Amino acid sequence: MSLTTYEMARILEQLDESPEKVMFGKLLTELGNQSQERIRSAAKQVPLELLRDIIYQFQVIADSRKGEQVQLLAEQLKAQGLSVDDLKRYMEKTK
């Protein structure tokens, strides 16, 4: 079964690792590595409504990825021999 170029492009677009998505992710990473002044200067060139939508989309993704950070911290604590109860006791002590 042979796929046309159009069909292959549609399949690649649906993948999280499509070339376009990888390049766009790299572009966003590079943007994040810029100075605050440079980011603000670039953001001033974006129409306000579009800028608000971009901010909203980033916030949605940031909120959805909080679990990743929690999982990473849990794995690090476990690797160091610390338990959830140890962390809870520490948190209660520092209140």
mmCIF file of N, CA and C in Angstrom:
data_model
loop_
_atom_site.group_PDB
_atom_site.id
_atom_site.type_symbol
_atom_site.label_atom_id
_atom_site.label_comp_id
_atom_site.label_asym_id
_atom_site.label_seq_id
_atom_site.Cartn_x
_atom_site.Cartn_y
_atom_site.Cartn_z
ATOM 1 N N MET A 1 0.842 -1.180 0.000
ATOM 2 C CA MET A 1 0.000 0.000 0.000
ATOM 3 C C MET A 1 0.883 1.238 0.000
ATOM 4 N N SER A 2 0.689 2.073 -0.967
ATOM 5 C CA SER A 2 1.491 3.268 -1.117
ATOM 6 C C SER A 2 0.665 4.497 -0.746
ATOM 7 N N LEU A 3 1.266 5.398 0.024
ATOM 8 C CA LEU A 3 0.580 6.622 0.433
ATOM 9 C C LEU A 3 0.992 7.773 -0.473
ATOM 10 N N THR A 4 0.051 8.645 -0.754
ATOM 11 C CA THR A 4 0.385 9.842 -1.513
ATOM 12 C C THR A 4 1.111 10.813 -0.580
ATOM 13 N N THR A 5 1.741 11.796 -1.165
ATOM 14 C CA THR A 5 2.444 12.806 -0.374
ATOM 15 C C THR A 5 1.472 13.518 0.555
ATOM 16 N N TYR A 6 0.280 13.789 0.065
ATOM 17 C CA TYR A 6 -0.736 14.465 0.875
ATOM 18 C C TYR A 6 -1.134 13.606 2.072
ATOM 19 N N GLU A 7 -1.366 12.317 1.833
ATOM 20 C CA GLU A 7 -1.749 11.414 2.928
ATOM 21 C C GLU A 7 -0.637 11.306 3.967
ATOM 22 N N MET A 8 0.594 11.230 3.497
ATOM 23 C CA MET A 8 1.738 11.146 4.412
ATOM 24 C C MET A 8 1.858 12.427 5.230
ATOM 25 N N ALA A 9 1.631 13.574 4.596
ATOM 26 C CA ALA A 9 1.698 14.855 5.310
ATOM 27 C C ALA A 9 0.622 14.918 6.387
ATOM 28 N N ARG A 10 -0.580 14.439 6.096
ATOM 29 C CA ARG A 10 -1.664 14.437 7.084
ATOM 30 C C ARG A 10 -1.320 13.536 8.265
ATOM 31 N N ILE A 11 -0.729 12.388 7.998
ATOM 32 C CA ILE A 11 -0.340 11.468 9.075
ATOM 33 C C ILE A 11 0.748 12.097 9.930
ATOM 34 N N LEU A 12 1.752 12.686 9.301
ATOM 35 C CA LEU A 12 2.838 13.324 10.043
ATOM 36 C C LEU A 12 2.328 14.471 10.897
ATOM 37 N N GLU A 13 1.360 15.229 10.391
ATOM 38 C CA GLU A 13 0.810 16.350 11.133
ATOM 39 C C GLU A 13 0.125 15.891 12.415
ATOM 40 N N GLN A 14 -0.434 14.698 12.398
ATOM 41 C CA GLN A 14 -1.142 14.174 13.555
ATOM 42 C C GLN A 14 -0.192 13.646 14.627
ATOM 43 N N LEU A 15 1.025 13.364 14.267
ATOM 44 C CA LEU A 15 2.006 12.853 15.220
ATOM 45 C C LEU A 15 2.588 13.990 16.049
ATOM 46 N N ASP A 16 2.919 13.689 17.297
ATOM 47 C CA ASP A 16 3.552 14.705 18.136
ATOM 48 C C ASP A 16 4.970 15.004 17.674
ATOM 49 N N GLU A 17 5.554 14.109 16.913
ATOM 50 C CA GLU A 17 6.937 14.278 16.502
ATOM 51 C C GLU A 17 7.063 14.604 15.019
ATOM 52 N N SER A 18 6.030 15.206 14.443
ATOM 53 C CA SER A 18 6.117 15.584 13.039
ATOM 54 C C SER A 18 7.205 16.646 12.887
ATOM 55 N N PRO A 19 7.837 16.715 11.727
ATOM 56 C CA PRO A 19 8.918 17.695 11.528
ATOM 57 C C PRO A 19 8.495 19.132 11.843
ATOM 58 N N GLU A 20 7.264 19.495 11.467
ATOM 59 C CA GLU A 20 6.803 20.854 11.726
ATOM 60 C C GLU A 20 6.687 21.122 13.220
ATOM 61 N N LYS A 21 6.152 20.161 13.953
ATOM 62 C CA LYS A 21 5.986 20.340 15.396
ATOM 63 C C LYS A 21 7.332 20.357 16.102
ATOM 64 N N VAL A 22 8.265 19.541 15.642
ATOM 65 C CA VAL A 22 9.605 19.531 16.233
ATOM 66 C C VAL A 22 10.283 20.877 16.007
ATOM 67 N N MET A 23 10.197 21.380 14.785
ATOM 68 C CA MET A 23 10.822 22.671 14.482
ATOM 69 C C MET A 23 10.152 23.800 15.245
ATOM 70 N N PHE A 24 8.819 23.774 15.368
ATOM 71 C CA PHE A 24 8.118 24.806 16.106
ATOM 72 C C PHE A 24 8.504 24.751 17.576
ATOM 73 N N GLY A 25 8.643 23.541 18.118
ATOM 74 C CA GLY A 25 9.087 23.389 19.500
ATOM 75 C C GLY A 25 10.481 23.953 19.701
ATOM 76 N N LYS A 26 11.361 23.720 18.741
ATOM 77 C CA LYS A 26 12.716 24.274 18.821
ATOM 78 C C LYS A 26 12.688 25.794 18.761
ATOM 79 N N LEU A 27 11.811 26.321 17.924
ATOM 80 C CA LEU A 27 11.661 27.772 17.818
ATOM 81 C C LEU A 27 11.193 28.367 19.141
ATOM 82 N N LEU A 28 10.205 27.724 19.774
ATOM 83 C CA LEU A 28 9.710 28.210 21.064
ATOM 84 C C LEU A 28 10.788 28.108 22.137
ATOM 85 N N THR A 29 11.570 27.039 22.101
ATOM 86 C CA THR A 29 12.665 26.891 23.059
ATOM 87 C C THR A 29 13.682 28.003 22.872
ATOM 88 N N GLU A 30 14.006 28.300 21.628
ATOM 89 C CA GLU A 30 14.950 29.378 21.341
ATOM 90 C C GLU A 30 14.385 30.724 21.798
ATOM 91 N N LEU A 31 13.093 30.925 21.597
ATOM 92 C CA LEU A 31 12.447 32.152 22.071
ATOM 93 C C LEU A 31 12.583 32.252 23.588
ATOM 94 N N GLY A 32 12.377 31.143 24.275
ATOM 95 C CA GLY A 32 12.493 31.137 25.733
ATOM 96 C C GLY A 32 13.897 31.423 26.228
ATOM 97 N N ASN A 33 14.888 31.212 25.383
ATOM 98 C CA ASN A 33 16.277 31.474 25.763
ATOM 99 C C ASN A 33 16.692 32.922 25.512
ATOM 100 N N GLN A 34 15.788 33.733 24.980
ATOM 101 C CA GLN A 34 16.101 35.130 24.692
ATOM 102 C C GLN A 34 15.915 35.981 25.946
ATOM 103 N N SER A 35 16.461 37.170 25.916
ATOM 104 C CA SER A 35 16.320 38.098 27.041
ATOM 105 C C SER A 35 14.876 38.580 27.141
ATOM 106 N N GLN A 36 14.523 39.054 28.324
ATOM 107 C CA GLN A 36 13.173 39.582 28.533
ATOM 108 C C GLN A 36 12.883 40.722 27.571
ATOM 109 N N GLU A 37 13.873 41.584 27.369
ATOM 110 C CA GLU A 37 13.676 42.724 26.481
ATOM 111 C C GLU A 37 13.386 42.274 25.055
ATOM 112 N N ARG A 38 14.093 41.262 24.609
ATOM 113 C CA ARG A 38 13.905 40.779 23.240
ATOM 114 C C ARG A 38 12.534 40.115 23.079
ATOM 115 N N ILE A 39 12.120 39.352 24.088
ATOM 116 C CA ILE A 39 10.807 38.712 24.053
ATOM 117 C C ILE A 39 9.712 39.770 24.050
ATOM 118 N N ARG A 40 9.850 40.770 24.905
ATOM 119 C CA ARG A 40 8.846 41.838 24.964
ATOM 120 C C ARG A 40 8.787 42.616 23.651
ATOM 121 N N SER A 41 9.922 42.868 23.071
ATOM 122 C CA SER A 41 9.970 43.591 21.804
ATOM 123 C C SER A 41 9.256 42.790 20.707
ATOM 124 N N ALA A 42 9.491 41.497 20.672
ATOM 125 C CA ALA A 42 8.831 40.646 19.673
ATOM 126 C C ALA A 42 7.336 40.566 19.943
ATOM 127 N N ALA A 43 6.956 40.460 21.231
ATOM 128 C CA ALA A 43 5.538 40.342 21.592
ATOM 129 C C ALA A 43 4.761 41.604 21.210
ATOM 130 N N LYS A 44 5.419 42.751 21.217
ATOM 131 C CA LYS A 44 4.747 44.001 20.845
ATOM 132 C C LYS A 44 4.350 44.016 19.372
ATOM 133 N N GLN A 45 4.961 43.157 18.576
ATOM 134 C CA GLN A 45 4.662 43.104 17.152
ATOM 135 C C GLN A 45 3.486 42.179 16.837
ATOM 136 N N VAL A 46 3.006 41.444 17.855
ATOM 137 C CA VAL A 46 1.908 40.492 17.669
ATOM 138 C C VAL A 46 0.599 41.189 18.028
ATOM 139 N N PRO A 47 -0.432 41.036 17.201
ATOM 140 C CA PRO A 47 -1.730 41.638 17.541
ATOM 141 C C PRO A 47 -2.197 41.160 18.918
ATOM 142 N N LEU A 48 -2.808 42.064 19.674
ATOM 143 C CA LEU A 48 -3.183 41.800 21.061
ATOM 144 C C LEU A 48 -4.063 40.563 21.211
ATOM 145 N N GLU A 49 -5.063 40.413 20.362
ATOM 146 C CA GLU A 49 -5.960 39.255 20.465
ATOM 147 C C GLU A 49 -5.198 37.944 20.275
ATOM 148 N N LEU A 50 -4.290 37.932 19.327
ATOM 149 C CA LEU A 50 -3.469 36.742 19.080
ATOM 150 C C LEU A 50 -2.529 36.488 20.254
ATOM 151 N N LEU A 51 -1.972 37.553 20.788
ATOM 152 C CA LEU A 51 -1.081 37.424 21.941
ATOM 153 C C LEU A 51 -1.820 36.824 23.137
ATOM 154 N N ARG A 52 -3.045 37.276 23.368
ATOM 155 C CA ARG A 52 -3.850 36.729 24.471
ATOM 156 C C ARG A 52 -4.125 35.245 24.260
ATOM 157 N N ASP A 53 -4.402 34.856 23.021
ATOM 158 C CA ASP A 53 -4.659 33.444 22.730
ATOM 159 C C ASP A 53 -3.408 32.604 22.956
ATOM 160 N N ILE A 54 -2.267 33.114 22.549
ATOM 161 C CA ILE A 54 -0.999 32.393 22.756
ATOM 162 C C ILE A 54 -0.753 32.206 24.248
ATOM 163 N N ILE A 55 -0.935 33.264 25.008
ATOM 164 C CA ILE A 55 -0.742 33.190 26.462
ATOM 165 C C ILE A 55 -1.685 32.163 27.071
ATOM 166 N N TYR A 56 -2.950 32.182 26.645
ATOM 167 C CA TYR A 56 -3.928 31.220 27.154
ATOM 168 C C TYR A 56 -3.492 29.786 26.836
ATOM 169 N N GLN A 57 -3.065 29.544 25.604
ATOM 170 C CA GLN A 57 -2.646 28.198 25.213
ATOM 171 C C GLN A 57 -1.439 27.737 26.023
ATOM 172 N N PHE A 58 -0.489 28.632 26.256
ATOM 173 C CA PHE A 58 0.674 28.272 27.073
ATOM 174 C C PHE A 58 0.262 27.962 28.504
ATOM 175 N N GLN A 59 -0.681 28.733 29.043
ATOM 176 C CA GLN A 59 -1.139 28.494 30.413
ATOM 177 C C GLN A 59 -1.819 27.132 30.528
ATOM 178 N N VAL A 60 -2.630 26.785 29.541
ATOM 179 C CA VAL A 60 -3.299 25.477 29.539
ATOM 180 C C VAL A 60 -2.258 24.358 29.560
ATOM 181 N N ILE A 61 -1.241 24.474 28.725
ATOM 182 C CA ILE A 61 -0.196 23.448 28.665
ATOM 183 C C ILE A 61 0.602 23.417 29.961
ATOM 184 N N ALA A 62 0.945 24.576 30.500
ATOM 185 C CA ALA A 62 1.697 24.630 31.761
ATOM 186 C C ALA A 62 0.908 23.962 32.878
ATOM 187 N N ASP A 63 -0.386 24.223 32.952
ATOM 188 C CA ASP A 63 -1.220 23.603 33.981
ATOM 189 C C ASP A 63 -1.291 22.090 33.797
ATOM 190 N N SER A 64 -1.391 21.645 32.545
ATOM 191 C CA SER A 64 -1.510 20.212 32.290
ATOM 192 C C SER A 64 -0.200 19.476 32.557
ATOM 193 N N ARG A 65 0.932 20.193 32.543
ATOM 194 C CA ARG A 65 2.221 19.540 32.738
ATOM 195 C C ARG A 65 2.715 19.588 34.175
ATOM 196 N N LYS A 66 1.928 20.150 35.085
ATOM 197 C CA LYS A 66 2.332 20.177 36.492
ATOM 198 C C LYS A 66 2.566 18.773 37.026
ATOM 199 N N GLY A 67 1.747 17.837 36.580
ATOM 200 C CA GLY A 67 1.891 16.449 37.014
ATOM 201 C C GLY A 67 3.246 15.865 36.654
ATOM 202 N N GLU A 68 3.794 16.283 35.513
ATOM 203 C CA GLU A 68 5.127 15.819 35.117
ATOM 204 C C GLU A 68 6.168 16.233 36.153
ATOM 205 N N GLN A 69 6.092 17.453 36.619
ATOM 206 C CA GLN A 69 7.045 17.960 37.598
ATOM 207 C C GLN A 69 6.890 17.234 38.922
ATOM 208 N N VAL A 70 5.635 17.000 39.330
ATOM 209 C CA VAL A 70 5.380 16.279 40.575
ATOM 210 C C VAL A 70 5.953 14.868 40.475
ATOM 211 N N GLN A 71 5.737 14.204 39.337
ATOM 212 C CA GLN A 71 6.256 12.849 39.129
ATOM 213 C C GLN A 71 7.781 12.840 39.199
ATOM 214 N N LEU A 72 8.419 13.810 38.579
ATOM 215 C CA LEU A 72 9.875 13.902 38.594
ATOM 216 C C LEU A 72 10.394 14.082 40.019
ATOM 217 N N LEU A 73 9.756 14.972 40.773
ATOM 218 C CA LEU A 73 10.158 15.189 42.166
ATOM 219 C C LEU A 73 9.973 13.922 43.000
ATOM 220 N N ALA A 74 8.862 13.222 42.777
ATOM 221 C CA ALA A 74 8.603 11.983 43.516
ATOM 222 C C ALA A 74 9.677 10.937 43.218
ATOM 223 N N GLU A 75 10.063 10.824 41.957
ATOM 224 C CA GLU A 75 11.117 9.874 41.580
ATOM 225 C C GLU A 75 12.455 10.255 42.207
ATOM 226 N N GLN A 76 12.759 11.547 42.239
ATOM 227 C CA GLN A 76 14.013 11.999 42.840
ATOM 228 C C GLN A 76 14.034 11.720 44.340
ATOM 229 N N LEU A 77 12.907 11.974 45.013
ATOM 230 C CA LEU A 77 12.823 11.700 46.444
ATOM 231 C C LEU A 77 12.994 10.212 46.715
ATOM 232 N N LYS A 78 12.325 9.403 45.909
ATOM 233 C CA LYS A 78 12.418 7.954 46.080
ATOM 234 C C LYS A 78 13.850 7.476 45.873
ATOM 235 N N ALA A 79 14.531 8.019 44.878
ATOM 236 C CA ALA A 79 15.921 7.635 44.593
ATOM 237 C C ALA A 79 16.850 8.013 45.745
ATOM 238 N N GLN A 80 16.475 9.059 46.490
ATOM 239 C CA GLN A 80 17.283 9.503 47.627
ATOM 240 C C GLN A 80 16.863 8.817 48.922
ATOM 241 N N GLY A 81 15.894 7.911 48.830
ATOM 242 C CA GLY A 81 15.462 7.174 50.005
ATOM 243 C C GLY A 81 14.463 7.915 50.872
ATOM 244 N N LEU A 82 13.835 8.941 50.346
ATOM 245 C CA LEU A 82 12.843 9.708 51.098
ATOM 246 C C LEU A 82 11.444 9.263 50.700
ATOM 247 N N SER A 83 10.529 9.309 51.648
ATOM 248 C CA SER A 83 9.156 8.901 51.379
ATOM 249 C C SER A 83 8.242 10.120 51.345
ATOM 250 N N VAL A 84 7.016 9.889 50.931
ATOM 251 C CA VAL A 84 6.009 10.939 50.924
ATOM 252 C C VAL A 84 5.773 11.428 52.348
ATOM 253 N N ASP A 85 5.770 10.497 53.302
ATOM 254 C CA ASP A 85 5.570 10.874 54.700
ATOM 255 C C ASP A 85 6.696 11.778 55.200
ATOM 256 N N ASP A 86 7.939 11.507 54.770
ATOM 257 C CA ASP A 86 9.066 12.373 55.137
ATOM 258 C C ASP A 86 8.822 13.796 54.627
ATOM 259 N N LEU A 87 8.361 13.893 53.405
ATOM 260 C CA LEU A 87 8.095 15.201 52.810
ATOM 261 C C LEU A 87 6.953 15.909 53.531
ATOM 262 N N LYS A 88 5.898 15.165 53.849
ATOM 263 C CA LYS A 88 4.763 15.755 54.575
ATOM 264 C C LYS A 88 5.205 16.286 55.931
ATOM 265 N N ARG A 89 6.013 15.490 56.647
ATOM 266 C CA ARG A 89 6.495 15.941 57.964
ATOM 267 C C ARG A 89 7.329 17.214 57.817
ATOM 268 N N TYR A 90 8.165 17.254 56.815
ATOM 269 C CA TYR A 90 9.001 18.435 56.591
ATOM 270 C C TYR A 90 8.133 19.646 56.271
ATOM 271 N N MET A 91 7.138 19.458 55.421
ATOM 272 C CA MET A 91 6.256 20.563 55.029
ATOM 273 C C MET A 91 5.473 21.078 56.252
ATOM 274 N N GLU A 92 5.017 20.192 57.102
ATOM 275 C CA GLU A 92 4.294 20.602 58.292
ATOM 276 C C GLU A 92 5.198 21.387 59.247
ATOM 277 N N LYS A 93 6.458 20.967 59.318
ATOM 278 C CA LYS A 93 7.419 21.616 60.201
ATOM 279 C C LYS A 93 7.759 23.021 59.734
ATOM 280 N N THR A 94 7.742 23.256 58.427
ATOM 281 C CA THR A 94 8.145 24.562 57.890
ATOM 282 C C THR A 94 7.001 25.547 57.759
ATOM 283 N N LYS A 95 5.794 25.164 58.142
ATOM 284 C CA LYS A 95 4.649 26.098 58.056
ATOM 285 C C LYS A 95 4.766 27.211 59.040
#
